[in-house]
CSV table of C-alpha atoms in Angstrom, one decimal:
chain,number,residue,atom,x,y,z
A,15,MET,CA,45.0,97.7,131.9
A,16,ILE,CA,44.9,96.9,135.9
A,17,ALA,CA,46.8,93.5,136.3
A,18,ILE,CA,44.1,92.1,138.3
A,19,PRO,CA,44.7,90.0,141.5
A,20,THR,CA,44.1,86.2,143.1
A,21,LEU,CA,42.9,85.3,145.4
A,22,THR,CA,42.7,82.3,147.3
A,23,THR,CA,40.4,80.6,150.2
A,24,ASP,CA,40.8,77.5,151.8
A,25,ARG,CA,38.0,75.5,148.3
A,26,LEU,CA,38.0,78.8,146.6
A,27,THR,CA,39.4,80.6,144.2
A,28,LEU,CA,38.7,84.5,143.1
A,29,ARG,CA,40.9,85.0,139.4
A,30,ALA,CA,39.8,87.7,136.9
A,31,PRO,CA,36.9,86.9,134.9
A,32,HIS,CA,37.6,85.4,131.2
A,33,ILE,CA,35.6,84.2,127.7
A,34,ASP,CA,35.1,81.2,129.1
A,35,ASP,CA,33.5,81.8,131.6
A,36,PHE,CA,30.8,83.3,129.5
A,37,ASP,CA,28.5,79.5,129.5
A,38,ALA,CA,28.0,79.5,133.0
A,39,LEU,CA,27.7,83.3,134.1
A,40,ALA,CA,24.7,82.7,131.0
A,41,ALA,CA,24.0,79.3,132.3
A,42,PHE,CA,22.9,81.5,135.6
A,43,TYR,CA,21.4,85.3,134.1
A,44,ALA,CA,19.5,83.0,132.2
A,45,SER,CA,17.3,81.5,135.2
A,46,PRO,CA,15.2,82.5,138.0
A,47,ARG,CA,18.5,82.6,140.5
A,48,ALA,CA,19.2,85.9,138.5
A,49,SER,CA,15.4,87.0,139.4
A,50,PHE,CA,17.3,89.4,141.9
A,51,VAL,CA,20.1,90.6,140.1
A,52,GLY,CA,18.5,92.3,137.4
A,53,GLY,CA,18.1,88.9,135.7
A,54,PRO,CA,16.8,86.7,134.0
A,55,LEU,CA,18.8,88.4,130.9
A,56,THR,CA,19.3,87.0,127.3
A,57,ALA,CA,22.9,85.5,126.4
A,58,GLU,CA,23.4,88.8,124.9
A,59,LEU,CA,23.2,91.2,127.1
A,60,SER,CA,24.9,88.4,129.7
A,61,TRP,CA,28.1,88.6,128.1
A,62,ARG,CA,27.6,92.2,128.2
A,63,VAL,CA,27.8,91.8,132.2
A,64,LEU,CA,30.9,89.6,132.0
A,65,ALA,CA,32.0,92.8,129.8
A,66,GLN,CA,31.2,95.1,132.6
A,67,GLU,CA,33.1,93.5,135.5
A,68,ALA,CA,36.2,93.0,133.0
A,69,GLY,CA,35.1,97.1,132.5
A,70,HIS,CA,34.5,97.6,136.6
A,71,TRP,CA,38.0,96.5,137.4
A,72,LEU,CA,39.4,99.3,134.8
A,73,LEU,CA,37.1,102.3,135.2
A,74,ARG,CA,37.0,102.0,139.5
A,75,GLY,CA,40.2,99.7,140.0
A,76,PHE,CA,38.8,96.7,141.5
A,77,GLY,CA,35.5,94.9,140.8
A,78,ARG,CA,34.2,90.9,141.4
A,79,TRP,CA,36.0,88.5,141.2
A,80,VAL,CA,34.5,84.9,139.4
A,81,VAL,CA,34.9,82.5,142.0
A,82,GLU,CA,36.8,79.3,140.7
A,83,HIS,CA,36.3,75.8,142.1
A,84,ARG,CA,39.8,75.1,143.2
A,85,ALA,CA,39.0,70.7,143.4
A,86,SER,CA,36.6,71.0,139.8
A,87,GLY,CA,38.3,74.1,138.3
A,88,ALA,CA,35.1,75.6,137.2
A,89,PRO,CA,32.8,78.6,137.7
A,90,ILE,CA,30.5,78.8,140.2
A,91,GLY,CA,29.8,82.1,140.9
A,92,ILE,CA,31.4,85.7,140.4
A,93,VAL,CA,32.0,88.2,144.3
A,94,GLY,CA,33.2,91.0,144.4
A,95,LEU,CA,33.6,94.6,145.5
A,96,TRP,CA,31.5,96.7,142.9
A,97,PHE,CA,30.8,100.8,141.8
A,98,PRO,CA,28.4,101.3,139.4
A,99,ALA,CA,27.6,104.8,139.1
A,100,GLY,CA,24.0,105.1,141.3
A,101,PHE,CA,25.5,103.2,144.1
A,102,PRO,CA,24.5,105.0,147.1
A,103,GLU,CA,29.0,103.9,148.3
A,104,HIS,CA,30.7,100.6,148.0
A,105,GLU,CA,29.1,97.2,147.5
A,106,LEU,CA,30.0,94.1,148.2
A,107,GLY,CA,27.6,91.6,146.0
A,108,TRP,CA,28.0,87.9,146.4
A,109,ASP,CA,25.9,86.0,142.9
A,110,LEU,CA,26.0,81.8,143.1
A,111,PHE,CA,25.7,80.0,140.8
A,112,GLU,CA,22.5,77.3,139.7
A,113,GLY,CA,23.5,74.2,141.8
A,114,HIS,CA,26.3,75.2,144.1
A,115,GLU,CA,24.2,76.8,146.7
A,116,GLY,CA,24.6,75.4,150.5
A,117,GLN,CA,27.7,74.5,150.5
A,118,GLY,CA,29.7,78.3,151.9
A,119,TYR,CA,31.2,79.3,149.1
A,120,ALA,CA,29.4,82.2,148.9
A,121,THR,CA,30.0,83.0,152.7
A,122,GLU,CA,33.7,82.0,152.6
A,123,ALA,CA,34.3,84.2,148.5
A,124,ALA,CA,32.2,87.3,150.4
A,125,HIS,CA,34.7,87.5,152.9
A,126,ALA,CA,38.0,86.7,150.9
A,127,ALA,CA,36.8,89.6,149.1
A,128,ARG,CA,35.9,92.2,152.4
A,129,SER,CA,39.7,91.0,153.6
A,130,TYR,CA,40.5,92.3,150.4
A,131,ALA,CA,38.7,95.8,150.6
A,132,TYR,CA,39.6,96.2,154.5
A,133,ASP,CA,42.8,95.3,154.9
A,134,MET,CA,44.5,95.9,150.8
A,135,LEU,CA,42.3,98.3,149.7
A,136,GLY,CA,42.6,100.9,153.2
A,137,TRP,CA,38.2,100.7,153.1
A,138,THR,CA,36.6,101.8,156.5
A,139,THR,CA,32.9,100.1,155.5
A,140,LEU,CA,31.8,98.0,153.6
A,141,ILE,CA,27.7,97.4,152.0
A,142,SER,CA,26.1,94.6,150.4
A,143,LEU,CA,22.6,95.5,148.5
A,144,VAL,CA,20.0,92.4,149.2
A,145,ALA,CA,17.5,92.5,146.8
A,146,ASP,CA,13.3,91.5,148.9
A,147,GLY,CA,12.9,87.6,148.8
A,148,ASN,CA,16.5,86.4,148.7
A,149,ASP,CA,16.5,85.1,151.6
A,150,ALA,CA,19.4,82.8,150.6
A,151,SER,CA,21.6,86.3,150.1
A,152,THR,CA,20.2,87.2,153.7
A,153,ARG,CA,21.5,85.2,155.0
A,154,VAL,CA,25.1,85.2,153.5
A,155,ALA,CA,25.3,88.8,154.4
A,156,ARG,CA,24.2,88.2,158.1
A,157,ARG,CA,26.5,85.1,158.2
A,158,LEU,CA,29.4,87.9,157.4
A,159,GLY,CA,28.3,89.7,160.9
A,160,ALA,CA,26.6,92.5,158.5
A,161,ARG,CA,23.1,94.6,160.2
A,162,PRO,CA,20.9,95.7,158.6
A,163,ASP,CA,21.1,99.9,157.4
A,164,GLY,CA,18.2,100.8,155.8
A,165,ARG,CA,17.2,100.5,151.9
A,166,PHE,CA,18.1,102.2,148.8
A,167,THR,CA,16.7,101.9,145.8
A,168,TYR,CA,19.1,100.7,143.4
A,169,GLU,CA,17.4,102.4,139.3
A,170,ARG,CA,18.2,99.5,137.1
A,171,PHE,CA,17.7,96.2,140.0
A,172,GLY,CA,15.3,98.4,141.9
A,173,ASP,CA,14.0,98.8,145.8
A,174,MET,CA,16.7,96.3,148.2
A,175,ALA,CA,17.7,96.0,151.9
A,176,VAL,CA,21.2,97.3,153.0
A,177,TRP,CA,23.6,95.2,155.3
A,178,ARG,CA,25.7,97.2,156.6
A,179,HIS,CA,29.0,95.4,157.5
A,180,PRO,CA,31.4,95.6,160.6
A,181,ALA,CA,34.5,97.8,160.3
A,182,PRO,CA,37.7,96.4,160.1
A,183,SER,CA,38.3,96.8,164.1
A,184,GLU,CA,35.7,94.4,164.4
A,185,VAL,CA,36.5,91.8,161.6
A,186,ALA,CA,38.7,89.2,163.1
A,187,ALA,CA,42.0,89.0,161.2
B,5,MET,CA,47.1,95.0,126.7
B,6,ILE,CA,46.1,98.2,124.2
B,7,PRO,CA,47.6,100.1,121.7
B,8,THR,CA,47.8,103.4,121.1
B,9,LEU,CA,46.9,105.0,117.7
B,10,THR,CA,47.9,108.3,116.6
B,11,THR,CA,46.4,110.3,112.5
B,12,ASP,CA,46.9,112.9,111.9
B,13,ARG,CA,44.5,114.7,114.4
B,14,LEU,CA,44.0,112.2,116.7
B,15,VAL,CA,44.4,110.3,119.4
B,16,LEU,CA,43.4,105.8,119.5
B,17,ARG,CA,44.0,105.1,123.5
B,18,PRO,CA,42.4,103.4,126.0
B,19,ASN,CA,39.7,104.3,128.1
B,20,ARG,CA,39.6,106.4,131.4
B,21,PRO,CA,37.5,106.7,134.1
B,22,ALA,CA,37.2,111.1,133.3
B,23,ASP,CA,35.8,110.2,129.9
B,24,PHE,CA,32.9,108.8,131.9
B,25,ASP,CA,31.2,112.2,131.8
B,26,ALA,CA,31.5,112.7,128.1
B,27,TYR,CA,29.7,109.5,127.2
B,28,ALA,CA,27.2,109.7,129.9
B,29,ALA,CA,26.3,112.5,128.2
B,30,PHE,CA,26.2,111.3,124.6
B,31,TYR,CA,23.9,108.5,126.0
B,32,ALA,CA,22.1,111.1,127.8
B,33,SER,CA,20.7,112.8,124.8
B,34,ASP,CA,18.5,111.5,121.8
B,35,ARG,CA,21.1,111.2,119.6
B,36,ALA,CA,21.6,108.2,121.5
B,37,ARG,CA,18.4,106.1,120.0
B,38,LEU,CA,20.3,104.9,117.5
B,39,ARG,CA,23.2,104.1,119.1
B,40,GLY,CA,21.2,101.3,121.8
B,41,GLY,CA,18.8,104.2,122.8
B,42,VAL,CA,19.4,106.5,125.6
B,43,LYS,CA,20.2,106.0,129.3
B,44,THR,CA,20.2,107.1,132.1
B,45,ARG,CA,24.1,107.6,134.1
B,46,ALA,CA,24.2,104.6,136.1
B,47,GLU,CA,22.8,102.2,132.4
B,48,ALA,CA,25.3,104.4,131.0
B,49,PHE,CA,28.2,103.4,133.0
B,50,VAL,CA,26.8,99.6,132.9
B,51,GLN,CA,27.6,100.5,128.7
B,52,PHE,CA,30.7,102.4,129.3
B,53,ALA,CA,32.6,99.1,132.1
B,54,ALA,CA,31.1,96.6,129.1
B,55,GLU,CA,32.7,98.7,126.2
B,56,ILE,CA,35.8,98.7,128.0
B,57,GLY,CA,36.0,94.5,129.1
B,58,HIS,CA,35.0,93.9,126.3
B,59,TRP,CA,39.1,93.8,125.5
B,60,ASP,CA,39.9,91.8,128.3
B,61,LEU,CA,36.6,89.5,126.3
B,62,ARG,CA,38.2,89.6,122.6
B,63,GLY,CA,41.8,91.1,122.7
B,64,TYR,CA,40.1,94.2,120.6
B,65,GLY,CA,37.1,96.9,121.3
B,66,PHE,CA,36.3,101.0,121.1
B,67,TRP,CA,39.3,103.7,121.3
B,68,ALA,CA,38.5,106.5,122.9
B,69,VAL,CA,39.3,108.9,120.2
B,70,GLU,CA,41.4,111.9,121.6
B,71,GLU,CA,42.2,115.6,119.8
B,72,THR,CA,45.4,116.0,119.8
B,73,ALA,CA,45.4,120.0,119.6
B,74,THR,CA,43.0,120.1,122.5
B,75,GLY,CA,42.7,116.5,124.1
B,76,ALA,CA,39.4,116.9,124.3
B,77,TYR,CA,37.9,113.8,124.1
B,78,CYS,CA,36.0,113.5,121.1
B,79,GLY,CA,34.2,109.6,121.3
B,80,GLN,CA,34.6,106.3,121.0
B,81,VAL,CA,35.7,104.2,117.7
B,82,GLY,CA,37.2,100.8,117.0
B,83,LEU,CA,36.6,97.2,116.8
B,84,TRP,CA,32.8,95.2,118.5
B,85,TYR,CA,31.8,92.1,118.2
B,86,PRO,CA,29.6,91.5,121.5
B,87,GLU,CA,28.1,88.3,122.1
B,88,GLY,CA,25.0,88.6,119.2
B,89,TRP,CA,26.8,91.0,117.4
B,90,ALA,CA,25.9,90.5,112.7
B,91,GLU,CA,29.3,90.9,112.5
B,92,ARG,CA,32.7,91.8,113.9
B,93,GLU,CA,32.2,95.6,113.2
B,94,VAL,CA,34.2,98.9,113.1
B,95,GLY,CA,32.5,101.1,114.9
B,96,TRP,CA,32.3,104.7,115.7
B,97,MET,CA,30.1,107.5,118.1
B,98,VAL,CA,31.4,111.1,118.3
B,99,VAL,CA,29.7,113.6,121.5
B,100,ALA,CA,28.3,117.0,120.4
B,101,ASP,CA,30.5,119.3,119.9
B,102,LYS,CA,32.9,117.4,118.1
B,103,GLU,CA,30.4,116.6,115.3
B,104,GLY,CA,31.6,117.8,111.6
B,105,GLN,CA,35.0,117.6,112.0
B,106,GLY,CA,35.6,114.3,109.5
B,107,ILE,CA,36.6,112.9,113.2
B,108,ALA,CA,34.7,109.9,112.9
B,109,LEU,CA,35.5,109.1,110.0
B,110,GLU,CA,39.5,109.7,110.2
B,111,ALA,CA,40.0,107.4,112.8
B,112,ALA,CA,37.7,105.0,112.1
B,113,LEU,CA,39.7,104.6,108.6
B,114,ALA,CA,42.8,104.1,111.6
B,115,ALA,CA,40.8,101.3,113.2
B,116,ARG,CA,40.0,99.2,110.3
B,117,ALA,CA,43.5,99.4,109.4
B,118,TYR,CA,44.5,97.7,112.8
B,119,ALA,CA,42.2,94.9,111.7
B,120,TYR,CA,43.5,94.3,109.1
B,121,ASP,CA,46.9,94.6,108.9
B,122,THR,CA,47.9,94.3,113.0
B,123,LEU,CA,44.9,91.8,113.6
B,124,GLY,CA,45.0,90.1,109.8
B,125,TRP,CA,41.2,90.3,109.5
B,126,PRO,CA,40.0,89.7,106.1
B,127,GLU,CA,36.7,91.3,106.2
B,128,VAL,CA,34.8,93.7,108.2
B,129,PHE,CA,31.2,95.6,108.4
B,130,SER,CA,29.5,98.1,109.8
B,131,CYS,CA,25.9,97.4,112.2
B,132,ILE,CA,23.7,100.8,111.3
B,133,ALA,CA,20.2,101.1,113.0
B,134,ASP,CA,17.8,101.2,110.4
B,135,GLY,CA,17.4,104.8,110.6
B,136,ASN,CA,20.6,105.9,111.1
B,137,THR,CA,21.5,108.1,108.1
B,138,ARG,CA,24.7,109.5,109.1
B,139,SER,CA,26.4,106.6,110.3
B,140,ILE,CA,25.5,105.3,107.3
B,141,ALA,CA,26.6,107.6,105.2
B,142,LEU,CA,30.2,107.7,107.1
B,143,ALA,CA,29.8,103.9,106.4
B,144,GLU,CA,29.7,104.6,102.5
B,145,ARG,CA,32.6,107.0,102.2
B,146,MET,CA,34.4,104.7,103.5
B,147,GLY,CA,33.6,102.2,101.0
B,148,ALA,CA,31.5,100.2,103.1
B,149,ARG,CA,27.9,98.6,100.5
B,150,PHE,CA,24.8,97.6,102.0
B,151,ASP,CA,25.0,94.1,102.9
B,152,ARG,CA,22.1,93.1,104.9
B,153,ARG,CA,19.8,93.4,107.4
B,154,HIS,CA,20.1,91.9,110.8
B,155,PRO,CA,17.3,91.7,112.9
B,156,ARG,CA,17.8,92.3,117.0
B,157,ASP,CA,15.6,92.2,119.9
B,158,GLY,CA,13.1,95.0,121.3
B,159,GLN,CA,15.8,97.3,118.1
B,160,ALA,CA,15.7,99.2,115.2
B,161,ASP,CA,17.5,96.6,112.8
B,162,HIS,CA,20.7,96.8,112.1
B,163,LEU,CA,21.6,97.4,108.3
B,164,VAL,CA,25.1,95.3,107.7
B,165,TYR,CA,28.0,97.4,105.9
B,166,ARG,CA,30.2,95.6,104.4
B,167,HIS,CA,34.0,97.1,103.9
B,168,PRO,CA,35.6,97.2,101.5
B,169,ALA,CA,38.6,93.8,101.5
B,170,PRO,CA,42.4,94.9,102.2
B,171,ALA,CA,43.4,95.3,99.0
B,172,GLU,CA,40.7,96.5,98.1
B,173,VAL,CA,41.8,99.6,100.5
B,174,ILE,CA,44.0,102.5,99.6
B,175,ARG,CA,46.1,103.2,101.9
């Protein structure tokens, strides 16, 4: 198995997915918040999502982290680098669990994941896919300096807006 | 750390990215109807990733089955217990051109021995979609007996087969 790196930011730890994250993930996927990312899902299917997050790391050598709120130790979301079959290119994605909105956590975690992609993996570009109507996610994309760059249809989630992130040279280190 | 098992003709090893094309081809075929359903390549990818990630979450899972003589990928065999599953099971899938050679049986016996001898499980089952006669025949060749029916959301019921206990298995 690939060793999944741990990233830290001011308030958050981005770490490998773990079985103990299941309850929080299942609650997220049972909620209307998940309607923009293929949900709502049953507990059974949410478990598969957690497993696939872990498996993606082995298949691709990168993946998505569970975001842990360091002060409380609570898992508050899933953020990271995603490239399943059927995606047009490498994506930076963020799913924030219920009750943790509006505090800049998604932006903070996504910023760390983007830095990892550019500085550690040497990627030169990155997109984010945002479903129509997902206004909170659109705001995160804007805050990260991303710009609209057309549309893409992922057969599992439907038609989404493509947001193009600033290149490594445009991102303040 | 995913262990590697060897049998007379086979190696059970961790999955590699290169296994995915053959895996996706299996799921694109009608043969997948009774193994979770026919899937597009995008759907097969997340299922493949979940099979690999199952090792992280449970500490056991499916191996890639490789033919020692040719190095060919033959399918997935292993130990599986995702959320909602009736029991901890030994499961199998063999790609079309490797069928009918006893590969699933040979690999499944190794996986079951691993469950009993290395993991110390007291019992193991196989959960087989109703109508999958080939898999039922294989479970019965391994000495497993029908235990009960397990209904599933929007999919064929699982027929739960109980394998012989560790003490009853001849090694």
